[in-house]
GROMACS .gro file of C-alpha atoms in nm:
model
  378
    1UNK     CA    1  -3.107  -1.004  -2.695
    2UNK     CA    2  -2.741  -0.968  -2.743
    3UNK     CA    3  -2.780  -0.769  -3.046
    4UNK     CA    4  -2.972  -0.522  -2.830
    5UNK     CA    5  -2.708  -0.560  -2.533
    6UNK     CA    6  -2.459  -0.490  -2.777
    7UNK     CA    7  -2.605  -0.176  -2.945
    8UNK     CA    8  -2.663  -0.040  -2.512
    9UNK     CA    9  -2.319  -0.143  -2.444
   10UNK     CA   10  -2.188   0.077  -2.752
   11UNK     CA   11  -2.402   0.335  -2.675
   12UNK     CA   12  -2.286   0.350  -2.308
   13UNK     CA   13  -1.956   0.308  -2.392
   14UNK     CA   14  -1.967   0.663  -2.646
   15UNK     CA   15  -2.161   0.833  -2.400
   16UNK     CA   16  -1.871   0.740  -2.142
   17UNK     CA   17  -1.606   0.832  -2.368
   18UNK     CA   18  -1.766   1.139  -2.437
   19UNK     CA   19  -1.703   1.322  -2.072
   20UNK     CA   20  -1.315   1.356  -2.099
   21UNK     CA   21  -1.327   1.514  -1.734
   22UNK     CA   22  -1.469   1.162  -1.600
   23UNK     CA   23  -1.262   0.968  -1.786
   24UNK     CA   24  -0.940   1.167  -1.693
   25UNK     CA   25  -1.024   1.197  -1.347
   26UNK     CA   26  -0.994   0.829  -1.281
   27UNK     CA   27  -0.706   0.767  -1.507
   28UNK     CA   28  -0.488   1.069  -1.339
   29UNK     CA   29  -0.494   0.825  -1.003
   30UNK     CA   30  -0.324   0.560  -1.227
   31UNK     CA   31  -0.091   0.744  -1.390
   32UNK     CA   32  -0.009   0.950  -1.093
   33UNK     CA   33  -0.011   0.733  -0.812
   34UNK     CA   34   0.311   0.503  -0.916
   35UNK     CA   35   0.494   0.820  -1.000
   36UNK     CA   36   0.445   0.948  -0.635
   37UNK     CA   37   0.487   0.615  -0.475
   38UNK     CA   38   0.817   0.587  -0.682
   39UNK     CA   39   0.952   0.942  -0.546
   40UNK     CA   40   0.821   0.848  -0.170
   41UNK     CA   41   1.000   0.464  -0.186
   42UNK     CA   42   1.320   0.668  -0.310
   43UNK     CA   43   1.300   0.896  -0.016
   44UNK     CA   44   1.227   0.602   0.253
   45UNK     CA   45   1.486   0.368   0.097
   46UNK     CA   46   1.746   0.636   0.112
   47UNK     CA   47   1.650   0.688   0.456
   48UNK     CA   48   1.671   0.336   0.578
   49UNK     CA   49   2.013   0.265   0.395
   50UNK     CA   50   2.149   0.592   0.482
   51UNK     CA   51   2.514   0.593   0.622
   52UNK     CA   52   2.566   0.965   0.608
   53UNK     CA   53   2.775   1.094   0.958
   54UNK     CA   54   2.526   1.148   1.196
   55UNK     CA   55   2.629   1.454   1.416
   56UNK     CA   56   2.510   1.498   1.770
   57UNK     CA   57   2.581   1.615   2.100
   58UNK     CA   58   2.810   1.433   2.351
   59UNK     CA   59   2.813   1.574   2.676
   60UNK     CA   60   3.181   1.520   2.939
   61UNK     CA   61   3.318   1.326   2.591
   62UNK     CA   62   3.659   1.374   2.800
   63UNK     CA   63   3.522   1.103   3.016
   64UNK     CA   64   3.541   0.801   2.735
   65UNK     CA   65   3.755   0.900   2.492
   66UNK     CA   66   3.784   0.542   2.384
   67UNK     CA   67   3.414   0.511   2.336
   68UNK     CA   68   3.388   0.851   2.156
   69UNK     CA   69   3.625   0.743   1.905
   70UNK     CA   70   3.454   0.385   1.835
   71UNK     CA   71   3.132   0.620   1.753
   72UNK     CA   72   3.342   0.795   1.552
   73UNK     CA   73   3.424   0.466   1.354
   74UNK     CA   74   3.076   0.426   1.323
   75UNK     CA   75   3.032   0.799   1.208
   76UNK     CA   76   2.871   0.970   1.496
   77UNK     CA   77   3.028   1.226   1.608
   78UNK     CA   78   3.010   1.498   1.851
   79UNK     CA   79   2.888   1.790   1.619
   80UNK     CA   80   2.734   2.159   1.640
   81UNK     CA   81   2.567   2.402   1.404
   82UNK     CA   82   2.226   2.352   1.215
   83UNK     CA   83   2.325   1.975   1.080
   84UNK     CA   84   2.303   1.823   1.507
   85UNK     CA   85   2.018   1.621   1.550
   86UNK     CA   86   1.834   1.708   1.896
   87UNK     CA   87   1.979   1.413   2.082
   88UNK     CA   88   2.221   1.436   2.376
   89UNK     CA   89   2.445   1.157   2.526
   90UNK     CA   90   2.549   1.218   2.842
   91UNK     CA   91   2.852   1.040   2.976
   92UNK     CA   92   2.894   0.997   3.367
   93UNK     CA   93   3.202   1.150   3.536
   94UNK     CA   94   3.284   0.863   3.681
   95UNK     CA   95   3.318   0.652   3.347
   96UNK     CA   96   3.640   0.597   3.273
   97UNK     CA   97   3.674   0.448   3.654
   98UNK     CA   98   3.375   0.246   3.642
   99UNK     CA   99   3.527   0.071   3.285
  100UNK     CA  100   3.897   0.070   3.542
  101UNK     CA  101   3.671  -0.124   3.772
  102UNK     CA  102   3.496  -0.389   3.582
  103UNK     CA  103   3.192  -0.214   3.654
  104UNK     CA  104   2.871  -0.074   3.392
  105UNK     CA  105   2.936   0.280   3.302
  106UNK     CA  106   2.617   0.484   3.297
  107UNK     CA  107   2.547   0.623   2.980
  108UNK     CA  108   2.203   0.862   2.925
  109UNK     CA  109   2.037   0.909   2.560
  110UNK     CA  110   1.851   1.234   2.593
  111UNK     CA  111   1.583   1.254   2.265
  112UNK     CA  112   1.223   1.266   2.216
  113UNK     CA  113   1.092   0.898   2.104
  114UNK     CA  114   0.811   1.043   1.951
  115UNK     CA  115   0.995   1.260   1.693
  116UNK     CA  116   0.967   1.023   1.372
  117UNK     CA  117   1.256   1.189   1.211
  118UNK     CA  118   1.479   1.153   1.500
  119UNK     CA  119   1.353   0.742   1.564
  120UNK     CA  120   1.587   0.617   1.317
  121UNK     CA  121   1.937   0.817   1.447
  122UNK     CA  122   1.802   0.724   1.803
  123UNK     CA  123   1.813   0.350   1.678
  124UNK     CA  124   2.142   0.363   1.519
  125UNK     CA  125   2.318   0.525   1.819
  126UNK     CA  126   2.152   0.246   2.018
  127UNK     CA  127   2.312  -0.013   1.761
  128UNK     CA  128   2.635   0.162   1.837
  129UNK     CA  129   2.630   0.173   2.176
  130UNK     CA  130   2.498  -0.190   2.194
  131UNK     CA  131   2.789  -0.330   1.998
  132UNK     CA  132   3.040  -0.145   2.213
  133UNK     CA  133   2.886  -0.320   2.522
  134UNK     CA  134   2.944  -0.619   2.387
  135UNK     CA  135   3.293  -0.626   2.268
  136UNK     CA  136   3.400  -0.447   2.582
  137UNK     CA  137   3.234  -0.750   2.773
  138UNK     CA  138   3.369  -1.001   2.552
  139UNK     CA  139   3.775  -0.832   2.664
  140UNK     CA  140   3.700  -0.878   2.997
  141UNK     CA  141   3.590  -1.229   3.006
  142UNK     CA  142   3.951  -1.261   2.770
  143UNK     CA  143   4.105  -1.039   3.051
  144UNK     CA  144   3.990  -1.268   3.306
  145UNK     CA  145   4.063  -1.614   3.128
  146UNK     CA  146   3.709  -1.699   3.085
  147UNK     CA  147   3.619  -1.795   2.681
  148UNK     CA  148   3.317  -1.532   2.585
  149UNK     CA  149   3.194  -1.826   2.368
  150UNK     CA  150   3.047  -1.982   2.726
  151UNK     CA  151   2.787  -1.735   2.709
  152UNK     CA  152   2.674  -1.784   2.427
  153UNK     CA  153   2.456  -2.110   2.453
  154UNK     CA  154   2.310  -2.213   2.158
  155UNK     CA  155   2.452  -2.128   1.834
  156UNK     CA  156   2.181  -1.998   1.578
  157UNK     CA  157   2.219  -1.980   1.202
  158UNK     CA  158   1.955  -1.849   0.995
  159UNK     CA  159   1.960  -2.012   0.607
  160UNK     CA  160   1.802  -1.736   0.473
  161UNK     CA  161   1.588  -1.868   0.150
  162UNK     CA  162   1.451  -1.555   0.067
  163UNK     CA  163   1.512  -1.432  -0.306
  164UNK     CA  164   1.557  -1.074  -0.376
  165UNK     CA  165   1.235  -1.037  -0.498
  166UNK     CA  166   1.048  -1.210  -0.234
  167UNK     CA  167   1.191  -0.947   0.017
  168UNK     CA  168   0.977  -0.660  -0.062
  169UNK     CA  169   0.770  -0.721   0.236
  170UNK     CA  170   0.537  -0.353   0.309
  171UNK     CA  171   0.645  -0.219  -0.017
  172UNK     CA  172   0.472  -0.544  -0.244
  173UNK     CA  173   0.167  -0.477  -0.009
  174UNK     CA  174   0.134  -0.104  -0.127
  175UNK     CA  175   0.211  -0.160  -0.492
  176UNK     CA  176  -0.063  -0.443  -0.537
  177UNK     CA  177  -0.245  -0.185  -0.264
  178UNK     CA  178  -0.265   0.104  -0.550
  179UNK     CA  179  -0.296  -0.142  -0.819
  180UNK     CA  180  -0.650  -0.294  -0.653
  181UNK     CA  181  -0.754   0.077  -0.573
  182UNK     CA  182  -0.734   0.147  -0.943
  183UNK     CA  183  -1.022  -0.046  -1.031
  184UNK     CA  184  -1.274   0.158  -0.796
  185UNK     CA  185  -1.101   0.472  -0.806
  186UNK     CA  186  -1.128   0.461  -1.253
  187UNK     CA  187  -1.471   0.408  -1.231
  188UNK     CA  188  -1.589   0.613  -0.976
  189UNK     CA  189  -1.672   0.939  -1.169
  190UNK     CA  190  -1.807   0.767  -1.463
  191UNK     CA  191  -2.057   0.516  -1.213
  192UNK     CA  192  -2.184   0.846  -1.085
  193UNK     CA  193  -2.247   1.009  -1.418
  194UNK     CA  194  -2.400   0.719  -1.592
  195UNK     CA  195  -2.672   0.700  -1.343
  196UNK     CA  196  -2.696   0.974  -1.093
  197UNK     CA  197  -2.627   1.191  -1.409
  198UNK     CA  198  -2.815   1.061  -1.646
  199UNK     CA  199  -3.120   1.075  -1.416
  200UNK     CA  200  -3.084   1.450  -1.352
  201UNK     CA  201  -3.029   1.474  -1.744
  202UNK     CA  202  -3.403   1.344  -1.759
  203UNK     CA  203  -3.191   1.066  -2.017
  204UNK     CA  204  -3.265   0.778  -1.813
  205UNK     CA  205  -3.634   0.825  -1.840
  206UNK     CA  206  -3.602   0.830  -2.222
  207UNK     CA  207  -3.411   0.494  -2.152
  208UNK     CA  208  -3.649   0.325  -1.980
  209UNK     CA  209  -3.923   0.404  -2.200
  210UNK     CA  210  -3.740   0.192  -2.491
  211UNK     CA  211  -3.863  -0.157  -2.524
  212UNK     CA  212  -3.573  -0.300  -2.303
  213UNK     CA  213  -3.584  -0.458  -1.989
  214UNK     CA  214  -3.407  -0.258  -1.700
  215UNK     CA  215  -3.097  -0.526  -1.641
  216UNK     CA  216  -2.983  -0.507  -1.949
  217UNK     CA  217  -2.927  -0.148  -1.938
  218UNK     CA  218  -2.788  -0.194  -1.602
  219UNK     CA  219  -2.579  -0.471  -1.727
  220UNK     CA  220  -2.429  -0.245  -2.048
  221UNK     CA  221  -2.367   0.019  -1.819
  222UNK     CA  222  -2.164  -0.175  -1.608
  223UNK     CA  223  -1.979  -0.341  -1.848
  224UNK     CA  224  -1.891  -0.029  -2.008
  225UNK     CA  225  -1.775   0.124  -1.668
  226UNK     CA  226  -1.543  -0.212  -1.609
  227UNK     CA  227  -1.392  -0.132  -1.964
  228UNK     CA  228  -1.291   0.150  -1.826
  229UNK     CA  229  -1.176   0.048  -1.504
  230UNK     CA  230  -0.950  -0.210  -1.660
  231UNK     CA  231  -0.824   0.079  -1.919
  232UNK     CA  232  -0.718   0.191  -1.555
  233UNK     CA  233  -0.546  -0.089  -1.447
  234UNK     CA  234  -0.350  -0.168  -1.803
  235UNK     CA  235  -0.206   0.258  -1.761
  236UNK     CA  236  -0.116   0.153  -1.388
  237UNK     CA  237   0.048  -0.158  -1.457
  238UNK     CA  238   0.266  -0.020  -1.749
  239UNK     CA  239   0.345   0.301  -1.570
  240UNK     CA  240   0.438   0.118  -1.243
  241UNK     CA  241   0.682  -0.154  -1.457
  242UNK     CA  242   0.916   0.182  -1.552
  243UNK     CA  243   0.822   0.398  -1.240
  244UNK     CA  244   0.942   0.098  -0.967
  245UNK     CA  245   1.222   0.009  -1.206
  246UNK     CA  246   1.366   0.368  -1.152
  247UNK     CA  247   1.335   0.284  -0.746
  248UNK     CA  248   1.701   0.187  -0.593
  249UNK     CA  249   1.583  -0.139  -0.435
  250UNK     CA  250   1.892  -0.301  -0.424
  251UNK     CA  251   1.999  -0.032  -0.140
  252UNK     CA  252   1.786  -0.298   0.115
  253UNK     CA  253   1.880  -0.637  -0.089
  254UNK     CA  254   1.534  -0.676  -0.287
  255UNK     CA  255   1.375  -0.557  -0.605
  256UNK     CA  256   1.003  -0.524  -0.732
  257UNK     CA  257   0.938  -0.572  -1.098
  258UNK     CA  258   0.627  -0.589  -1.291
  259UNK     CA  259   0.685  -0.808  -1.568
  260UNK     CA  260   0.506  -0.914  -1.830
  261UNK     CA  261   0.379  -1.254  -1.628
  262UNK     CA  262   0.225  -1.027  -1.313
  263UNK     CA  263   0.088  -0.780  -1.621
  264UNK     CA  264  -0.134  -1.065  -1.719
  265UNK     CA  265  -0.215  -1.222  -1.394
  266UNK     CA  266  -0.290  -0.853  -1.286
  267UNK     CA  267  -0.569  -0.810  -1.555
  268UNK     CA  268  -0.713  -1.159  -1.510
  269UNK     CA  269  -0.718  -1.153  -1.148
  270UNK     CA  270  -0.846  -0.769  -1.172
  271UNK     CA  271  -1.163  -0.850  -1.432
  272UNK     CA  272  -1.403  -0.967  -1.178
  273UNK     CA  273  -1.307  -0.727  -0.945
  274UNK     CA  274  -1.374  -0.422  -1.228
  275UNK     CA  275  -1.715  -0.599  -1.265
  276UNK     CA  276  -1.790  -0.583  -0.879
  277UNK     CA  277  -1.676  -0.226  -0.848
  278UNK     CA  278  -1.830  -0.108  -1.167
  279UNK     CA  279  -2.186  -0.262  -1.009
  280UNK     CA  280  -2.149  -0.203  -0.674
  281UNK     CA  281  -2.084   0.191  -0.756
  282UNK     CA  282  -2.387   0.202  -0.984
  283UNK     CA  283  -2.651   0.050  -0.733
  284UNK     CA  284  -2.542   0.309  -0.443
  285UNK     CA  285  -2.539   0.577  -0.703
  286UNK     CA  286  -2.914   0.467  -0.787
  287UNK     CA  287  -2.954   0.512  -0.468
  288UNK     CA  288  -2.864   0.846  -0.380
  289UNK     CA  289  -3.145   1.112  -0.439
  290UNK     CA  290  -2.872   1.373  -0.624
  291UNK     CA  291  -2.585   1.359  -0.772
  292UNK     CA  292  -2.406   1.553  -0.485
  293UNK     CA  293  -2.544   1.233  -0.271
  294UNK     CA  294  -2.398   0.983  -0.444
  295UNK     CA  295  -2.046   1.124  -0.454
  296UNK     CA  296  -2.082   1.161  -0.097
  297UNK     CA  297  -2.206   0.732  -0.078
  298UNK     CA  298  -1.957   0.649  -0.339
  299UNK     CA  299  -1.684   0.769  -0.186
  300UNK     CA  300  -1.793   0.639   0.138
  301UNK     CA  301  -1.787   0.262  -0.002
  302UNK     CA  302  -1.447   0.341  -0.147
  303UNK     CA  303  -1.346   0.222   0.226
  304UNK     CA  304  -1.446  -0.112   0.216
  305UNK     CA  305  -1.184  -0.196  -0.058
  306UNK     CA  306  -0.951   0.045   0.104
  307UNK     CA  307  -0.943  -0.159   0.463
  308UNK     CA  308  -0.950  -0.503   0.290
  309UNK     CA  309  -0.653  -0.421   0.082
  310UNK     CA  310  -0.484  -0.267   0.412
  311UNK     CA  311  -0.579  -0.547   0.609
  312UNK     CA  312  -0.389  -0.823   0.379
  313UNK     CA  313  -0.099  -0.521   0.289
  314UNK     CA  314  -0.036  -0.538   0.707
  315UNK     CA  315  -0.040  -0.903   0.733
  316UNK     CA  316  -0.321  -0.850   1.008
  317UNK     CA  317  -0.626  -1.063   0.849
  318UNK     CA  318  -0.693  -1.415   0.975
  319UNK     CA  319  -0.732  -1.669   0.783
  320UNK     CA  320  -1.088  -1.636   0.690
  321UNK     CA  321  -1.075  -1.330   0.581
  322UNK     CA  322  -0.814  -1.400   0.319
  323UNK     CA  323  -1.139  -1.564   0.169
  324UNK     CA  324  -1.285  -1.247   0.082
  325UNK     CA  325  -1.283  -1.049  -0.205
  326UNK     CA  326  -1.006  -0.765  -0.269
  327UNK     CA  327  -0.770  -0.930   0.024
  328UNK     CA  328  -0.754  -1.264  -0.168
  329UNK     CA  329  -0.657  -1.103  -0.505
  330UNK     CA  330  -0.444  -0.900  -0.389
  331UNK     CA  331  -0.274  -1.196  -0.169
  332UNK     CA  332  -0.247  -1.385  -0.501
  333UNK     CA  333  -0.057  -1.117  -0.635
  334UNK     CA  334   0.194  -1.059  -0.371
  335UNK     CA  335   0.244  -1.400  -0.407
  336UNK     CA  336   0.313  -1.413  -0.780
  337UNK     CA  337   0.560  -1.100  -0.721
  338UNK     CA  338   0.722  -1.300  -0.416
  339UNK     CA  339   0.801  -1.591  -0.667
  340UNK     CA  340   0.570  -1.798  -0.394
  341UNK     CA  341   0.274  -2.070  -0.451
  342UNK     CA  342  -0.017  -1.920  -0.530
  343UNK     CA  343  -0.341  -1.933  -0.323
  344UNK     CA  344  -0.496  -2.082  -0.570
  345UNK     CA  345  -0.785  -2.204  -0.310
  346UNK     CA  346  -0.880  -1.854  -0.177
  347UNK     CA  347  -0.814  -1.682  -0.511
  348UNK     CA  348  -1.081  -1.944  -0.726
  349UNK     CA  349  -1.335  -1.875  -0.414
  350UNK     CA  350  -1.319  -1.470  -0.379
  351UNK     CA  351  -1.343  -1.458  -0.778
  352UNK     CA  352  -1.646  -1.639  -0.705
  353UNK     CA  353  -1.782  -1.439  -0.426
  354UNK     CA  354  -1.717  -1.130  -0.645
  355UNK     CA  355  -1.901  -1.250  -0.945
  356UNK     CA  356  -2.199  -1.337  -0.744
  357UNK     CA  357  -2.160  -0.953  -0.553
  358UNK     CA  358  -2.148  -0.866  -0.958
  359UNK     CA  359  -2.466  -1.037  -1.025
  360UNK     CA  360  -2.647  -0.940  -0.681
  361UNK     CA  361  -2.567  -0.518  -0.681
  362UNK     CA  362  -2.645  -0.518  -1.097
  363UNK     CA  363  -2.994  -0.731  -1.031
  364UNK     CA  364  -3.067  -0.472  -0.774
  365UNK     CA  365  -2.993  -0.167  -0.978
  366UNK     CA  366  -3.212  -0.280  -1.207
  367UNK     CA  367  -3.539  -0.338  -0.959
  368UNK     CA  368  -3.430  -0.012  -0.825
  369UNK     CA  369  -3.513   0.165  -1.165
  370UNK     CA  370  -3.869  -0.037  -1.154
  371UNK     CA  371  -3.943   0.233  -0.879
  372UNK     CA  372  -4.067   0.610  -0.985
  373UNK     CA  373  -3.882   0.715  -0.686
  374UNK     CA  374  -3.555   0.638  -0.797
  375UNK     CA  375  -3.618   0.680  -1.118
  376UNK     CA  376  -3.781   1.023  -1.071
  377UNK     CA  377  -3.569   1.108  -0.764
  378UNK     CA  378  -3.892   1.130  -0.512
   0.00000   0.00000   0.00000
């Protein structure tokens, strides 16, 4: 029996190998995806760390000259031409008496909240602007004899014991978020063409008359399709270690790096998971009635990992869903990224639970192919 499930899984594993369009298909997502995410974290990272002057327009700046020039400290300043962002802040003509007479000067932010690429000026001027409220308050209480420190009523220090590479946060989500997606996304093409394919071929026929029982070729195919899938994850891995290292993560006081350690947990943690998706695909590509069809139900199922791996990326799964499958692997490697204990617990379970999905989808693929409607597409 294993001589003949070796000689199947060969055979699958040439005839695989043989469609270079398949194969390339779901390798491009791993060697493309960390180069994109690495150009997109440079962007956002720039943008959150940026300190560049940020121009816009101050309306009666005569009014508070003393507040105009503590923006300008900050560098916002009063600006015009095609580099002023479309927010206005309007100072009240009346200002300069209101500050005389101890009382709160009306200031106006005019800007659209719902512009994402003004949000982030509109929160810095608001930093700004809160600051100066404060130390302006703080003079007065002086001015008055009154210590500011009376306001303050319970002193709070935060001991931060975060290391730098525990501070990713979002960003360790995504990376273990395209890692996970490798798996299903590398053997998507070749699931489809190995048995949607093959039956339009008229090969699978020619299969199934052989003296072999219908799991084990389900079983070789699926174990050649994992190969593949974990051929995936190995080009992500290694692309991702040089792409993220190229990423200016220090700019926000944390780094991501995919050493050798995480290379190893990656592909151990990712086996069972290549075995699941590899199955999983095959049975819904059974099926389908055409090969058009089960692109269309393949990609469909390419959800369910995609919303399990957002769900634990967003920190908005409860605690029995970090049970599951995809959300507790992918927990268990932000974890190992984060320097943190690993859910060992969850992690030992959801390999478990994806095993027996292995087993379950590849002993149904193979009574599917006991029916001359699948097989013969009726």
């Amino acid at each position: 029996m294993i001589r003949l499930f070796n000689t199947l899984f060969r055979k699958e594993l040439l005839d695989a190998s043989r469609d270079k369009r398949s194969v390339m298909a779901g390798l491009y997502y791993a060697l493309g995806t960390p180069i994109l995410m690495c150009l997109l974290f440079s962007v956002l990272l720039k943008q959150l760390s940026s300190t560049d002057e940020l121009q816009i327009t101050i309306e009666n700046a005569e009014a508070a000259p003393a507040l105009v020039h503590y923006l300008a400290s900050k560098e916002i300043n009063h600006g015009e031409g095609d580099k002023v962002k479309a927010i206005r802040l309007q100072l009240s003509t009346d200002f300069q008496q209101s500050m005389q007479q101890g009382r709160p000067a009306v200031v106006i932010i005019d800007a659209d909240r719902s512009n994402d690429r003004l949000q982030s000026a509109i929160r810095r001027l608001e930093r700004a602007l809160s600051q100066y409220s404060s130390e302006v308050a703080h003079l007065r209480l002086l001015a008055r004899g009154i210590d500011p420190n009376l306001l303050q009523a319970i002193d709070v220090q935060m001991h931060d014991q975060a290391t730098p590479d525990s501070r990713g946060g979002m960003f360790l989500g995504v990376a273990t978020l395209s890692i996970i997606l490798t798996l299903f996304y590398a053997a998507m093409n070749l699931a489809i063409d190995t048995s949607a394919g093959e039956r339009e071929r008229n090969s699978l026929t020619l299969l199934l008359s052989q003296p072999l029982s219908s799991l084990q070729l389900v079983l070789a195919k699926v174990v050649a399709i994992s190969c593949f899938s974990m051929a995936g994850l190995l080009l992500i891995l290694v692309v991702s270690k040089f792409a993220y290292g190229m990423v200016p993560w220090q700019q926000l006081g944390f780094s991501i790096s995919l050493n050798l350690d995480f290379m190893l947990f990656a592909i151990l943690v990712g086996l069972p998971l290549a075995l699941m998706s590899a199955s999983l695909q095959v049975m819904v590509s059974f099926m389908a009635k055409s090969f058009k069809e089960a692109q269309t139900y393949v990609t469909l199922v390419l959800f369910v990992p995609l919303v399990l791996s957002m769900v634990t990326t967003y920190n908005i799964a409860d605690d029995y869903l970090q049970w599951l499958p995809i959300a507790a692997q992918q927990q268990a490697m932000i974890a190992f990224l984060k320097g943190a204990a690993i859910p060992v617990p969850q992690l030992m379970v959801s390999s478990v639970i994806t095993l027996l999905i292995f087993g379950v989808c590849s002993y149904a693929s193979s009574r599917l192919l006991k029916s001359e409607k699948v097989v013969f597409s009726l």
